[in-house]
PDB file of C-alpha atoms in Angstrom:
ATOM      1  CA  MET N   1     -29.377 -83.335  61.944  1.00  0.00           C
ATOM      2  CA  LYS N   2     -26.760 -85.798  63.178  1.00  0.00           C
ATOM      3  CA  ASN N   3     -24.587 -85.277  60.099  1.00  0.00           C
ATOM      4  CA  ALA N   4     -24.795 -81.497  60.448  1.00  0.00           C
ATOM      5  CA  ILE N   5     -23.532 -81.663  64.031  1.00  0.00           C
ATOM      6  CA  ILE N   6     -20.729 -84.020  62.991  1.00  0.00           C
ATOM      7  CA  TYR N   7     -19.653 -81.617  60.227  1.00  0.00           C
ATOM      8  CA  TRP N   8     -19.661 -78.761  62.753  1.00  0.00           C
ATOM      9  CA  PHE N   9     -17.441 -80.636  65.185  1.00  0.00           C
ATOM     10  CA  VAL N  10     -15.089 -81.681  62.367  1.00  0.00           C
ATOM     11  CA  PHE N  11     -14.799 -78.023  61.376  1.00  0.00           C
ATOM     12  CA  LEU N  12     -13.826 -77.065  64.936  1.00  0.00           C
ATOM     13  CA  ALA N  13     -11.473 -80.027  65.282  1.00  0.00           C
ATOM     14  CA  LEU N  14      -9.604 -79.043  62.131  1.00  0.00           C
ATOM     15  CA  GLN N  15      -8.951 -75.605  63.622  1.00  0.00           C
ATOM     16  CA  ILE N  16      -7.516 -77.182  66.756  1.00  0.00           C
ATOM     17  CA  VAL N  17      -5.368 -79.643  64.809  1.00  0.00           C
ATOM     18  CA  ALA N  18      -4.046 -76.946  62.460  1.00  0.00           C
ATOM     19  CA  GLY N  19      -3.202 -74.708  65.413  1.00  0.00           C
ATOM     20  CA  GLY N  20      -1.472 -77.586  67.195  1.00  0.00           C
ATOM     21  CA  ILE N  21       0.650 -78.467  64.171  1.00  0.00           C
ATOM     22  CA  VAL N  22       1.835 -74.903  63.582  1.00  0.00           C
ATOM     23  CA  GLN N  23       2.446 -74.373  67.312  1.00  0.00           C
ATOM     24  CA  ALA N  24       4.525 -77.560  67.477  1.00  0.00           C
ATOM     25  CA  VAL N  25       6.611 -76.427  64.506  1.00  0.00           C
ATOM     26  CA  TYR N  26       7.156 -73.044  66.188  1.00  0.00           C
ATOM     27  CA  TRP N  27       8.284 -74.708  69.394  1.00  0.00           C
ATOM     28  CA  LEU N  28      10.754 -76.882  67.492  1.00  0.00           C
ATOM     29  CA  TRP N  29      11.982 -73.890  65.533  1.00  0.00           C
ATOM     30  CA  LYS N  30      12.038 -71.115  68.118  1.00  0.00           C
ATOM     31  CA  GLY N  31      11.908 -73.007  71.388  1.00  0.00           C
ATOM     32  CA  PRO N  32       9.194 -74.231  73.793  1.00  0.00           C
ATOM     33  CA  GLY N  33       6.690 -71.648  74.949  1.00  0.00           C
ATOM     34  CA  THR N  34       6.963 -69.499  71.832  1.00  0.00           C
ATOM     35  CA  VAL N  35       3.704 -67.659  71.156  1.00  0.00           C
ATOM     36  CA  LEU N  36       2.468 -67.556  67.565  1.00  0.00           C
ATOM     37  CA  ASP N  37       3.114 -64.254  65.822  1.00  0.00           C
ATOM     38  CA  ALA N  38       1.252 -62.880  62.779  1.00  0.00           C
ATOM     39  CA  THR N  39       3.039 -65.283  60.430  1.00  0.00           C
ATOM     40  CA  GLY N  40       2.190 -68.255  62.622  1.00  0.00           C
ATOM     41  CA  THR N  41      -1.457 -67.210  62.880  1.00  0.00           C
ATOM     42  CA  ILE N  42      -1.724 -66.820  59.109  1.00  0.00           C
ATOM     43  CA  LEU N  43      -0.020 -70.192  58.557  1.00  0.00           C
ATOM     44  CA  THR N  44      -2.506 -71.773  60.976  1.00  0.00           C
ATOM     45  CA  MET N  45      -5.491 -70.291  59.140  1.00  0.00           C
ATOM     46  CA  THR N  46      -4.038 -71.277  55.764  1.00  0.00           C
ATOM     47  CA  LEU N  47      -3.465 -74.866  56.827  1.00  0.00           C
ATOM     48  CA  PHE N  48      -6.907 -75.023  58.410  1.00  0.00           C
ATOM     49  CA  GLY N  49      -8.654 -73.565  55.356  1.00  0.00           C
ATOM     50  CA  ILE N  50      -6.927 -75.807  52.828  1.00  0.00           C
ATOM     51  CA  ALA N  51      -7.417 -78.915  54.981  1.00  0.00           C
ATOM     52  CA  THR N  52     -11.112 -78.093  55.467  1.00  0.00           C
ATOM     53  CA  ILE N  53     -11.777 -77.622  51.763  1.00  0.00           C
ATOM     54  CA  ALA N  54      -9.817 -80.747  50.848  1.00  0.00           C
ATOM     55  CA  LEU N  55     -11.484 -82.962  53.472  1.00  0.00           C
ATOM     56  CA  PHE N  56     -15.072 -81.874  52.784  1.00  0.00           C
ATOM     57  CA  LEU N  57     -14.623 -82.289  49.043  1.00  0.00           C
ATOM     58  CA  TRP N  58     -12.754 -85.595  49.357  1.00  0.00           C
ATOM     59  CA  GLN N  59     -15.397 -87.105  51.640  1.00  0.00           C
ATOM     60  CA  LYS N  60     -18.162 -85.564  49.481  1.00  0.00           C
ATOM     61  CA  TRP N  61     -19.718 -84.013  52.583  1.00  0.00           C
ATOM     62  CA  ALA N  62     -20.146 -80.886  50.482  1.00  0.00           C
ATOM     63  CA  VAL N  63     -21.421 -81.357  46.953  1.00  0.00           C
ATOM     64  CA  VAL N  64     -20.183 -78.764  44.482  1.00  0.00           C
ATOM     65  CA  SER N  65     -22.077 -78.435  41.221  1.00  0.00           C
ATOM     66  CA  ARG N  66     -21.594 -76.160  38.201  1.00  0.00           C
ATOM     67  CA  HIS N  67     -25.281 -76.356  37.300  1.00  0.00           C
ATOM     68  CA  TRP N  68     -26.284 -72.968  38.743  1.00  0.00           C
ATOM     69  CA  VAL N  69     -23.218 -71.182  37.362  1.00  0.00           C
ATOM     70  CA  GLN N  70     -23.919 -72.628  33.918  1.00  0.00           C
ATOM     71  CA  THR N  71     -27.188 -70.671  33.890  1.00  0.00           C
ATOM     72  CA  ARG N  72     -25.004 -67.517  33.745  1.00  0.00           C
ATOM     73  CA  PRO N  73     -26.572 -65.770  36.737  1.00  0.00           C
ATOM     74  CA  TRP N  74     -24.300 -62.728  36.499  1.00  0.00           C
ATOM     75  CA  VAL N  75     -27.035 -60.240  37.394  1.00  0.00           C
ATOM     76  CA  VAL N  76     -27.758 -62.197  40.574  1.00  0.00           C
ATOM     77  CA  LEU N  77     -24.102 -62.006  41.551  1.00  0.00           C
ATOM     78  CA  VAL N  78     -24.112 -58.240  41.010  1.00  0.00           C
ATOM     79  CA  TRP N  79     -27.060 -57.949  43.396  1.00  0.00           C
ATOM     80  CA  CYS N  80     -25.161 -60.179  45.862  1.00  0.00           C
ATOM     81  CA  VAL N  81     -22.296 -57.678  45.789  1.00  0.00           C
ATOM     82  CA  LEU N  82     -24.675 -54.762  46.353  1.00  0.00           C
ATOM     83  CA  ALA N  83     -26.475 -56.599  49.162  1.00  0.00           C
ATOM     84  CA  ALA N  84     -23.154 -57.258  50.889  1.00  0.00           C
ATOM     85  CA  LEU N  85     -22.209 -53.578  50.628  1.00  0.00           C
ATOM     86  CA  GLY N  86     -25.610 -52.590  51.970  1.00  0.00           C
ATOM     87  CA  THR N  87     -25.361 -54.737  55.101  1.00  0.00           C
ATOM     88  CA  ILE N  88     -22.066 -53.444  56.467  1.00  0.00           C
ATOM     89  CA  ILE N  89     -23.040 -50.086  57.997  1.00  0.00           C
ATOM     90  CA  PRO N  90     -26.484 -51.125  59.331  1.00  0.00           C
ATOM     91  CA  SER N  91     -25.010 -54.266  60.867  1.00  0.00           C
ATOM     92  CA  GLY N  92     -22.232 -52.311  62.555  1.00  0.00           C
ATOM     93  CA  TRP N  93     -24.685 -49.679  63.794  1.00  0.00           C
ATOM     94  CA  LEU N  94     -27.068 -52.279  65.238  1.00  0.00           C
ATOM     95  CA  GLN N  95     -24.185 -54.009  66.966  1.00  0.00           C
ATOM     96  CA  GLU N  96     -23.158 -50.738  68.598  1.00  0.00           C
ATOM     97  CA  LEU N  97     -26.688 -50.312  70.005  1.00  0.00           C
ATOM     98  CA  MET N  98     -26.450 -53.678  71.749  1.00  0.00           C
ATOM     99  CA  PRO N  99     -24.699 -54.288  75.094  1.00  0.00           C
ATOM    100  CA  GLU N 100     -20.951 -54.596  74.572  1.00  0.00           C
ATOM    101  CA  LEU N 101     -19.862 -58.215  74.179  1.00  0.00           C
ATOM    102  CA  PRO N 102     -16.352 -59.552  74.809  1.00  0.00           C
ATOM    103  CA  ASN N 103     -14.075 -59.748  71.777  1.00  0.00           C
ATOM    104  CA  LEU N 104     -12.062 -62.915  72.422  1.00  0.00           C
ATOM    105  CA  VAL N 105     -10.072 -62.901  69.174  1.00  0.00           C
ATOM    106  CA  GLU N 106      -9.307 -59.198  68.841  1.00  0.00           C
ATOM    107  CA  GLU N 107      -5.533 -59.713  68.955  1.00  0.00           C
ATOM    108  CA  GLU N 108      -5.646 -62.494  66.349  1.00  0.00           C
ATOM    109  CA  PHE N 109      -7.788 -60.372  64.022  1.00  0.00           C
ATOM    110  CA  ASP N 110      -5.426 -57.461  64.492  1.00  0.00           C
ATOM    111  CA  MET N 111      -2.403 -59.572  63.535  1.00  0.00           C
ATOM    112  CA  ILE N 112      -4.113 -61.019  60.462  1.00  0.00           C
ATOM    113  CA  LEU N 113      -5.659 -57.797  59.169  1.00  0.00           C
ATOM    114  CA  ARG N 114      -2.475 -55.763  59.621  1.00  0.00           C
ATOM    115  CA  ASN N 115      -0.374 -58.319  57.750  1.00  0.00           C
ATOM    116  CA  ARG N 116      -0.039 -57.895  53.986  1.00  0.00           C
ATOM    117  CA  TYR N 117      -0.884 -61.575  53.496  1.00  0.00           C
ATOM    118  CA  GLY N 118      -3.953 -61.310  55.718  1.00  0.00           C
ATOM    119  CA  TYR N 119      -6.275 -60.615  52.807  1.00  0.00           C
ATOM    120  CA  PHE N 120      -5.556 -64.076  51.407  1.00  0.00           C
ATOM    121  CA  ILE N 121      -7.115 -65.459  54.589  1.00  0.00           C
ATOM    122  CA  VAL N 122     -10.060 -63.167  55.294  1.00  0.00           C
ATOM    123  CA  GLY N 123     -10.893 -62.242  51.716  1.00  0.00           C
ATOM    124  CA  LEU N 124     -10.347 -65.472  49.817  1.00  0.00           C
ATOM    125  CA  LEU N 125      -9.759 -68.621  51.856  1.00  0.00           C
ATOM    126  CA  VAL N 126     -12.235 -68.077  54.712  1.00  0.00           C
ATOM    127  CA  PRO N 127     -15.253 -67.273  52.481  1.00  0.00           C
ATOM    128  CA  LEU N 128     -14.692 -70.390  50.380  1.00  0.00           C
ATOM    129  CA  ALA N 129     -14.040 -72.739  53.314  1.00  0.00           C
ATOM    130  CA  GLU N 130     -16.939 -71.471  55.450  1.00  0.00           C
ATOM    131  CA  GLU N 131     -19.467 -71.506  52.613  1.00  0.00           C
ATOM    132  CA  LEU N 132     -18.399 -75.004  51.645  1.00  0.00           C
ATOM    133  CA  VAL N 133     -18.897 -76.243  55.208  1.00  0.00           C
ATOM    134  CA  PHE N 134     -21.855 -74.253  56.530  1.00  0.00           C
ATOM    135  CA  ARG N 135     -23.941 -74.056  53.403  1.00  0.00           C
ATOM    136  CA  GLY N 136     -22.576 -76.784  51.130  1.00  0.00           C
ATOM    137  CA  ALA N 137     -22.448 -79.449  53.865  1.00  0.00           C
ATOM    138  CA  ILE N 138     -24.295 -78.428  57.050  1.00  0.00           C
ATOM    139  CA  LEU N 139     -27.264 -76.596  55.529  1.00  0.00           C
ATOM    140  CA  ARG N 140     -27.607 -79.120  52.708  1.00  0.00           C
ATOM    141  CA  SER N 141     -27.807 -81.874  55.327  1.00  0.00           C
ATOM    142  CA  LEU N 142     -30.329 -79.926  57.410  1.00  0.00           C
ATOM    143  CA  LEU N 143     -32.542 -79.222  54.390  1.00  0.00           C
ATOM    144  CA  ASN N 144     -32.678 -82.961  53.730  1.00  0.00           C
ATOM    145  CA  TRP N 145     -33.534 -83.553  57.385  1.00  0.00           C
ATOM    146  CA  SER N 146     -36.253 -80.922  57.864  1.00  0.00           C
ATOM    147  CA  SER N 147     -39.342 -80.303  55.742  1.00  0.00           C
ATOM    148  CA  ARG N 148     -39.324 -76.680  56.937  1.00  0.00           C
ATOM    149  CA  PRO N 149     -36.528 -74.783  55.154  1.00  0.00           C
ATOM    150  CA  TRP N 150     -36.433 -71.871  57.609  1.00  0.00           C
ATOM    151  CA  VAL N 151     -35.843 -74.248  60.499  1.00  0.00           C
ATOM    152  CA  ALA N 152     -32.822 -75.654  58.658  1.00  0.00           C
ATOM    153  CA  ILE N 153     -31.603 -72.172  57.747  1.00  0.00           C
ATOM    154  CA  LEU N 154     -31.944 -70.950  61.341  1.00  0.00           C
ATOM    155  CA  ILE N 155     -30.059 -73.938  62.780  1.00  0.00           C
ATOM    156  CA  SER N 156     -27.271 -73.542  60.237  1.00  0.00           C
ATOM    157  CA  ALA N 157     -27.009 -69.821  61.050  1.00  0.00           C
ATOM    158  CA  VAL N 158     -26.756 -70.571  64.783  1.00  0.00           C
ATOM    159  CA  LEU N 159     -24.020 -73.139  64.134  1.00  0.00           C
ATOM    160  CA  PHE N 160     -22.251 -70.663  61.835  1.00  0.00           C
ATOM    161  CA  SER N 161     -22.351 -67.978  64.517  1.00  0.00           C
ATOM    162  CA  ALA N 162     -21.283 -70.345  67.316  1.00  0.00           C
ATOM    163  CA  ALA N 163     -18.329 -71.643  65.298  1.00  0.00           C
ATOM    164  CA  HIS N 164     -16.710 -68.199  65.408  1.00  0.00           C
ATOM    165  CA  MET N 165     -16.479 -68.595  69.211  1.00  0.00           C
ATOM    166  CA  ASN N 166     -16.416 -64.847  69.649  1.00  0.00           C
ATOM    167  CA  PRO N 167     -19.392 -63.162  71.365  1.00  0.00           C
ATOM    168  CA  ALA N 168     -18.596 -59.791  69.747  1.00  0.00           C
ATOM    169  CA  GLN N 169     -19.123 -61.294  66.288  1.00  0.00           C
ATOM    170  CA  MET N 170     -22.141 -63.457  66.996  1.00  0.00           C
ATOM    171  CA  PRO N 171     -24.980 -60.961  66.370  1.00  0.00           C
ATOM    172  CA  HIS N 172     -23.491 -60.062  62.975  1.00  0.00           C
ATOM    173  CA  THR N 173     -22.661 -63.633  61.975  1.00  0.00           C
ATOM    174  CA  LEU N 174     -26.125 -64.864  62.989  1.00  0.00           C
ATOM    175  CA  LEU N 175     -27.881 -62.330  60.755  1.00  0.00           C
ATOM    176  CA  ILE N 176     -25.466 -62.897  57.892  1.00  0.00           C
ATOM    177  CA  GLY N 177     -25.810 -66.661  58.355  1.00  0.00           C
ATOM    178  CA  LEU N 178     -29.578 -66.365  57.859  1.00  0.00           C
ATOM    179  CA  LEU N 179     -29.090 -64.393  54.662  1.00  0.00           C
ATOM    180  CA  LEU N 180     -26.426 -66.746  53.317  1.00  0.00           C
ATOM    181  CA  GLY N 181     -28.588 -69.744  54.168  1.00  0.00           C
ATOM    182  CA  TRP N 182     -31.520 -68.240  52.273  1.00  0.00           C
ATOM    183  CA  MET N 183     -29.290 -67.679  49.238  1.00  0.00           C
ATOM    184  CA  TYR N 184     -28.160 -71.293  49.291  1.00  0.00           C
ATOM    185  CA  TYR N 185     -31.701 -72.595  49.687  1.00  0.00           C
ATOM    186  CA  ARG N 186     -32.888 -70.570  46.699  1.00  0.00           C
ATOM    187  CA  THR N 187     -30.008 -71.540  44.394  1.00  0.00           C
ATOM    188  CA  ASP N 188     -28.587 -74.862  45.660  1.00  0.00           C
ATOM    189  CA  SER N 189     -25.185 -73.250  45.111  1.00  0.00           C
ATOM    190  CA  ILE N 190     -22.517 -71.838  47.412  1.00  0.00           C
ATOM    191  CA  VAL N 191     -21.434 -69.317  44.758  1.00  0.00           C
ATOM    192  CA  PRO N 192     -23.777 -66.458  45.842  1.00  0.00           C
ATOM    193  CA  GLY N 193     -22.669 -66.960  49.432  1.00  0.00           C
ATOM    194  CA  VAL N 194     -18.986 -66.979  48.497  1.00  0.00           C
ATOM    195  CA  VAL N 195     -19.409 -63.723  46.566  1.00  0.00           C
ATOM    196  CA  PHE N 196     -21.362 -62.092  49.413  1.00  0.00           C
ATOM    197  CA  HIS N 197     -18.850 -63.368  51.993  1.00  0.00           C
ATOM    198  CA  TRP N 198     -15.913 -62.183  49.880  1.00  0.00           C
ATOM    199  CA  VAL N 199     -17.296 -58.652  49.536  1.00  0.00           C
ATOM    200  CA  ASN N 200     -18.182 -58.419  53.238  1.00  0.00           C
ATOM    201  CA  ASN N 201     -14.743 -59.579  54.374  1.00  0.00           C
ATOM    202  CA  THR N 202     -12.930 -57.486  51.760  1.00  0.00           C
ATOM    203  CA  VAL N 203     -14.643 -54.294  52.907  1.00  0.00           C
ATOM    204  CA  ALA N 204     -13.869 -55.176  56.529  1.00  0.00           C
ATOM    205  CA  TYR N 205     -10.193 -55.683  55.606  1.00  0.00           C
ATOM    206  CA  VAL N 206      -9.998 -52.389  53.708  1.00  0.00           C
ATOM    207  CA  LEU N 207     -11.766 -50.386  56.430  1.00  0.00           C
ATOM    208  CA  TYR N 208      -9.562 -51.889  59.129  1.00  0.00           C
ATOM    209  CA  ASN N 209      -6.429 -50.807  57.305  1.00  0.00           C
ATOM    210  CA  LEU N 210      -7.818 -47.358  56.546  1.00  0.00           C
ATOM    211  CA  TYR N 211      -9.084 -46.887  60.114  1.00  0.00           C
ATOM    212  CA  PRO N 212      -6.971 -49.237  62.278  1.00  0.00           C
ATOM    213  CA  ASP N 213      -8.497 -48.151  65.595  1.00  0.00           C
ATOM    214  CA  PRO N 214     -10.366 -51.325  66.760  1.00  0.00           C
ATOM    215  CA  ASP N 215     -12.705 -49.225  68.929  1.00  0.00           C
ATOM    216  CA  MET N 216     -13.869 -46.987  66.078  1.00  0.00           C
ATOM    217  CA  THR N 217     -17.656 -46.950  65.672  1.00  0.00           C
ATOM    218  CA  THR N 218     -19.927 -45.855  62.843  1.00  0.00           C
ATOM    219  CA  THR N 219     -20.548 -42.648  64.802  1.00  0.00           C
ATOM    220  CA  ASP N 220     -16.792 -41.995  64.919  1.00  0.00           C
ATOM    221  CA  LEU N 221     -16.583 -42.683  61.199  1.00  0.00           C
ATOM    222  CA  PHE N 222     -19.517 -40.554  60.018  1.00  0.00           C
ATOM    223  CA  GLY N 223     -20.226 -38.239  62.952  1.00  0.00           C
ATOM    224  CA  ASP N 224     -23.395 -37.948  65.016  1.00  0.00           C
ATOM    225  CA  ALA N 225     -25.204 -35.921  62.372  1.00  0.00           C
ATOM    226  CA  HIS N 226     -24.509 -38.295  59.521  1.00  0.00           C
ATOM    227  CA  VAL N 227     -24.554 -41.806  60.972  1.00  0.00           C
ATOM    228  CA  LEU N 228     -28.312 -42.221  60.465  1.00  0.00           C
ATOM    229  CA  MET N 229     -27.944 -40.857  56.937  1.00  0.00           C
ATOM    230  CA  ALA N 230     -25.259 -43.481  56.266  1.00  0.00           C
ATOM    231  CA  VAL N 231     -27.518 -46.218  57.642  1.00  0.00           C
ATOM    232  CA  GLY N 232     -30.425 -44.956  55.547  1.00  0.00           C
ATOM    233  CA  PHE N 233     -28.294 -44.785  52.412  1.00  0.00           C
ATOM    234  CA  SER N 234     -27.108 -48.344  53.017  1.00  0.00           C
ATOM    235  CA  LEU N 235     -30.689 -49.541  53.417  1.00  0.00           C
ATOM    236  CA  CYS N 236     -31.500 -47.920  50.088  1.00  0.00           C
ATOM    237  CA  ILE N 237     -28.936 -50.312  48.632  1.00  0.00           C
ATOM    238  CA  LEU N 238     -29.745 -53.338  50.764  1.00  0.00           C
ATOM    239  CA  ILE N 239     -33.542 -53.438  50.481  1.00  0.00           C
ATOM    240  CA  PRO N 240     -33.731 -53.205  46.647  1.00  0.00           C
ATOM    241  CA  SER N 241     -30.916 -55.772  46.452  1.00  0.00           C
ATOM    242  CA  LEU N 242     -32.849 -58.252  48.598  1.00  0.00           C
ATOM    243  CA  LEU N 243     -36.017 -57.663  46.569  1.00  0.00           C
ATOM    244  CA  GLN N 244     -34.118 -58.282  43.335  1.00  0.00           C
ATOM    245  CA  LEU N 245     -32.495 -61.415  44.744  1.00  0.00           C
ATOM    246  CA  ASN N 246     -35.893 -62.680  45.822  1.00  0.00           C
ATOM    247  CA  LEU N 247     -37.192 -62.184  42.277  1.00  0.00           C
ATOM    248  CA  ARG N 248     -34.171 -63.574  40.470  1.00  0.00           C
ATOM    249  CA  MET N 249     -33.200 -66.514  42.718  1.00  0.00           C
ATOM    250  CA  GLN N 250     -36.182 -68.660  41.871  1.00  0.00           C
ATOM    251  CA  LYS N 251     -36.316 -72.011  43.669  1.00  0.00           C
TER     252      LYS N 251
END
C-alpha cells in the first residue's frame, strides 16, 4: 500500500515539475507572466509523459513483460477494442444523468484536442504512461499487498480517478479504472489496458473535432428519440465483449 501511494505522488509531482519547466522556459522566451498556449500545454504533457515512462521503467517500479503478448492474444485485443467502443455512449449518458460537476481542465482539453499534435498526447502518450503507472506499478503493488484482488482494483481505480483532478471526469475514470484494473489482474499485462485506453481516447479526440461544442450531450448528438437506442446498441457491443474477455483472459 505504501509503495502504491508513493507511486501516485511521484506521478503527480512529475506533472508539476514538467509544468514548471515549460512555464519557466516560456517566461524566459516570451517574458514573465506569459500564460501557456496550446503549444506550451502539449510540450508540458509530452515532457511529463516521457519522463514518467522513463522514470518508472528505470526504477523498475513498473515491470514490463512480453510473456502475455508472446501467447498471441490477438482475439482478446479485438474484444478490448470492441469493449472500449461499447463503453463510450453509455458512460457519457450516465454522466449526463448525474448532477453537473465542475470541469476544471476544460480549457486545457480544448487547447490539446483542437491542436493537430494533440492526438499524440491523448491517443498515444497518455494511454501508455497511465497504464504503466496505474496498472503496471500501482495495481501490481496493491495486488501484492492485498489478498483480495477487488480491493486492490478498487483502490487503484480511485487513485486513477483522483489523479485526473477534475470532478467532471471522475465518474467516468472510476468506472474505466475498475475495468482496466480487472484486465490487468486477469492478464498480468498492461497491453489490454493500453489498447482499451487508446481506443477510448482516440474516439474522444475524433468526436471532439467532429462536434467541437464542449456542452454537446448524447441527446444533442442522437436526439431524444434515439439516445436510448444508441445506449442499447452500445450495450449490445459492450456486454458480449466483457463476456468474451472474461472467458478468454484466464488467470
